[in-house]
């Protein structure tokens, strides 16, 4: 009976059957996403910050995996402050907050990140929330490891992704 109802649910609700779990998304972020090293170059391009370049790159790759209709940027989580999650999957089901590793060297930026995580989880995503940090090789150090432990301890997921150095 369980198998039959699952099949019927997929037929009657095809969008739901295509939704990935937060753990599936973590695997995609770790294994299928590549970030070129140029994304973290120190100069800005047309006023874009490094974080915005990571967001645009990740957005393009995710919409190729999950389809454009399931991937949004700057998703409003509601509330009085109009706070927005960097990337939203499946219309409010899974949230991804992006950071560049070098941003997480200051206590104030770590405090801001932790506030965002708690707020977004409470307002919208619950445990279906991922913090995605892009960094250069060897930037994952003890402080980033401590951030990962804090994020995981409150029920969110943490993904650290090194940029890929381009070879000629």
GROMACS .gro file of C-alpha atoms in nm:
model
  168
    1UNK     CA    1   0.000   0.000   0.000
    2UNK     CA    2   0.285   0.241   0.078
    3UNK     CA    3   0.447   0.189  -0.262
    4UNK     CA    4   0.117   0.238  -0.443
    5UNK     CA    5   0.037   0.559  -0.257
    6UNK     CA    6   0.390   0.688  -0.329
    7UNK     CA    7   0.345   0.620  -0.701
    8UNK     CA    8   0.001   0.783  -0.700
    9UNK     CA    9   0.143   1.086  -0.519
   10UNK     CA   10   0.414   1.123  -0.785
   11UNK     CA   11   0.155   1.104  -1.062
   12UNK     CA   12  -0.091   1.343  -0.900
   13UNK     CA   13   0.174   1.576  -0.758
   14UNK     CA   14   0.472   1.572  -0.999
   15UNK     CA   15   0.634   1.888  -0.859
   16UNK     CA   16   0.652   1.739  -0.510
   17UNK     CA   17   0.817   1.424  -0.644
   18UNK     CA   18   1.094   1.638  -0.800
   19UNK     CA   19   1.185   1.816  -0.477
   20UNK     CA   20   1.521   1.731  -0.331
   21UNK     CA   21   1.586   1.696   0.039
   22UNK     CA   22   1.826   1.929   0.216
   23UNK     CA   23   2.074   1.640   0.239
   24UNK     CA   24   2.049   1.589  -0.140
   25UNK     CA   25   2.121   1.958  -0.193
   26UNK     CA   26   2.425   1.940   0.039
   27UNK     CA   27   2.563   1.656  -0.175
   28UNK     CA   28   2.506   1.859  -0.493
   29UNK     CA   29   2.680   2.162  -0.339
   30UNK     CA   30   2.978   1.952  -0.230
   31UNK     CA   31   3.016   1.730  -0.536
   32UNK     CA   32   2.865   1.898  -0.843
   33UNK     CA   33   2.923   2.269  -0.797
   34UNK     CA   34   3.250   2.421  -0.914
   35UNK     CA   35   3.364   2.775  -0.845
   36UNK     CA   36   3.642   2.925  -1.058
   37UNK     CA   37   3.917   3.102  -0.865
   38UNK     CA   38   3.842   3.422  -1.057
   39UNK     CA   39   3.520   3.450  -0.860
   40UNK     CA   40   3.720   3.555  -0.554
   41UNK     CA   41   3.947   3.803  -0.734
   42UNK     CA   42   4.007   4.116  -0.532
   43UNK     CA   43   3.882   4.363  -0.789
   44UNK     CA   44   3.513   4.417  -0.832
   45UNK     CA   45   3.343   4.383  -1.166
   46UNK     CA   46   3.074   4.643  -1.233
   47UNK     CA   47   3.029   4.696  -0.860
   48UNK     CA   48   2.969   4.328  -0.783
   49UNK     CA   49   3.102   4.203  -0.452
   50UNK     CA   50   3.271   3.865  -0.423
   51UNK     CA   51   2.964   3.730  -0.245
   52UNK     CA   52   2.739   3.851  -0.529
   53UNK     CA   53   2.966   3.681  -0.785
   54UNK     CA   54   2.943   3.356  -0.587
   55UNK     CA   55   2.565   3.395  -0.566
   56UNK     CA   56   2.529   3.449  -0.941
   57UNK     CA   57   2.757   3.156  -1.023
   58UNK     CA   58   2.582   2.922  -0.779
   59UNK     CA   59   2.239   3.036  -0.897
   60UNK     CA   60   2.327   2.957  -1.260
   61UNK     CA   61   2.455   2.610  -1.170
   62UNK     CA   62   2.160   2.525  -0.944
   63UNK     CA   63   1.899   2.627  -1.200
   64UNK     CA   64   2.075   2.394  -1.444
   65UNK     CA   65   2.032   2.111  -1.192
   66UNK     CA   66   1.686   2.184  -1.046
   67UNK     CA   67   1.531   2.400  -1.323
   68UNK     CA   68   1.491   2.774  -1.314
   69UNK     CA   69   1.140   2.759  -1.170
   70UNK     CA   70   1.271   2.597  -0.850
   71UNK     CA   71   1.564   2.835  -0.782
   72UNK     CA   72   1.530   3.195  -0.666
   73UNK     CA   73   1.764   3.461  -0.533
   74UNK     CA   74   1.698   3.718  -0.263
   75UNK     CA   75   1.397   3.527  -0.127
   76UNK     CA   76   1.203   3.723   0.137
   77UNK     CA   77   1.156   3.523   0.455
   78UNK     CA   78   0.895   3.763   0.590
   79UNK     CA   79   0.905   3.952   0.916
   80UNK     CA   80   0.943   4.319   0.998
   81UNK     CA   81   1.289   4.375   0.852
   82UNK     CA   82   1.237   4.238   0.502
   83UNK     CA   83   1.537   4.007   0.533
   84UNK     CA   84   1.616   3.797   0.229
   85UNK     CA   85   1.789   3.463   0.196
   86UNK     CA   86   2.056   3.453  -0.077
   87UNK     CA   87   1.923   3.146  -0.259
   88UNK     CA   88   1.592   2.967  -0.214
   89UNK     CA   89   1.505   2.627  -0.356
   90UNK     CA   90   1.155   2.496  -0.419
   91UNK     CA   91   0.965   2.810  -0.320
   92UNK     CA   92   1.054   2.841   0.048
   93UNK     CA   93   1.150   2.480   0.120
   94UNK     CA   94   1.534   2.502   0.135
   95UNK     CA   95   1.741   2.813   0.199
   96UNK     CA   96   2.108   2.877   0.125
   97UNK     CA   97   2.301   3.166   0.279
   98UNK     CA   98   2.629   3.243   0.105
   99UNK     CA   99   2.949   3.378   0.254
  100UNK     CA  100   3.304   3.426   0.133
  101UNK     CA  101   3.557   3.273   0.375
  102UNK     CA  102   3.756   3.593   0.413
  103UNK     CA  103   3.441   3.767   0.544
  104UNK     CA  104   3.433   3.528   0.838
  105UNK     CA  105   3.757   3.652   0.991
  106UNK     CA  106   3.585   3.919   1.199
  107UNK     CA  107   3.366   3.853   1.500
  108UNK     CA  108   3.104   4.102   1.380
  109UNK     CA  109   3.057   3.915   1.050
  110UNK     CA  110   3.032   3.581   1.231
  111UNK     CA  111   2.774   3.732   1.468
  112UNK     CA  112   2.580   3.865   1.168
  113UNK     CA  113   2.589   3.523   1.002
  114UNK     CA  114   2.466   3.349   1.316
  115UNK     CA  115   2.182   3.601   1.345
  116UNK     CA  116   2.085   3.539   0.983
  117UNK     CA  117   2.090   3.162   1.033
  118UNK     CA  118   1.867   3.176   1.342
  119UNK     CA  119   1.627   3.424   1.183
  120UNK     CA  120   1.593   3.242   0.851
  121UNK     CA  121   1.551   2.906   1.021
  122UNK     CA  122   1.284   3.043   1.257
  123UNK     CA  123   1.093   3.241   0.994
  124UNK     CA  124   1.104   3.005   0.696
  125UNK     CA  125   1.329   2.703   0.666
  126UNK     CA  126   1.363   2.518   0.997
  127UNK     CA  127   1.638   2.259   0.960
  128UNK     CA  128   1.625   2.288   0.579
  129UNK     CA  129   1.888   2.559   0.581
  130UNK     CA  130   2.244   2.555   0.445
  131UNK     CA  131   2.533   2.792   0.499
  132UNK     CA  132   2.756   2.780   0.192
  133UNK     CA  133   3.105   2.927   0.233
  134UNK     CA  134   3.332   2.978  -0.068
  135UNK     CA  135   3.702   3.009  -0.007
  136UNK     CA  136   4.050   2.968  -0.139
  137UNK     CA  137   4.247   2.652  -0.071
  138UNK     CA  138   4.370   2.639   0.290
  139UNK     CA  139   4.123   2.907   0.407
  140UNK     CA  140   3.928   2.642   0.596
  141UNK     CA  141   4.093   2.682   0.932
  142UNK     CA  142   4.006   2.644   1.301
  143UNK     CA  143   3.778   2.947   1.301
  144UNK     CA  144   3.581   2.818   1.003
  145UNK     CA  145   3.565   2.478   1.169
  146UNK     CA  146   3.420   2.640   1.481
  147UNK     CA  147   3.158   2.816   1.266
  148UNK     CA  148   3.070   2.481   1.106
  149UNK     CA  149   3.025   2.323   1.449
  150UNK     CA  150   2.800   2.610   1.563
  151UNK     CA  151   2.589   2.594   1.246
  152UNK     CA  152   2.549   2.217   1.272
  153UNK     CA  153   2.468   2.236   1.645
  154UNK     CA  154   2.156   2.444   1.579
  155UNK     CA  155   2.028   2.209   1.309
  156UNK     CA  156   2.145   2.378   0.989
  157UNK     CA  157   2.395   2.238   0.739
  158UNK     CA  158   2.738   2.378   0.651
  159UNK     CA  159   2.922   2.342   0.321
  160UNK     CA  160   3.271   2.479   0.262
  161UNK     CA  161   3.363   2.489  -0.106
  162UNK     CA  162   3.711   2.566  -0.230
  163UNK     CA  163   3.740   2.755  -0.555
  164UNK     CA  164   3.889   2.559  -0.841
  165UNK     CA  165   4.219   2.690  -0.968
  166UNK     CA  166   4.213   2.711  -1.344
  167UNK     CA  167   4.491   2.525  -1.522
  168UNK     CA  168   4.617   2.615  -1.864
   0.00000   0.00000   0.00000
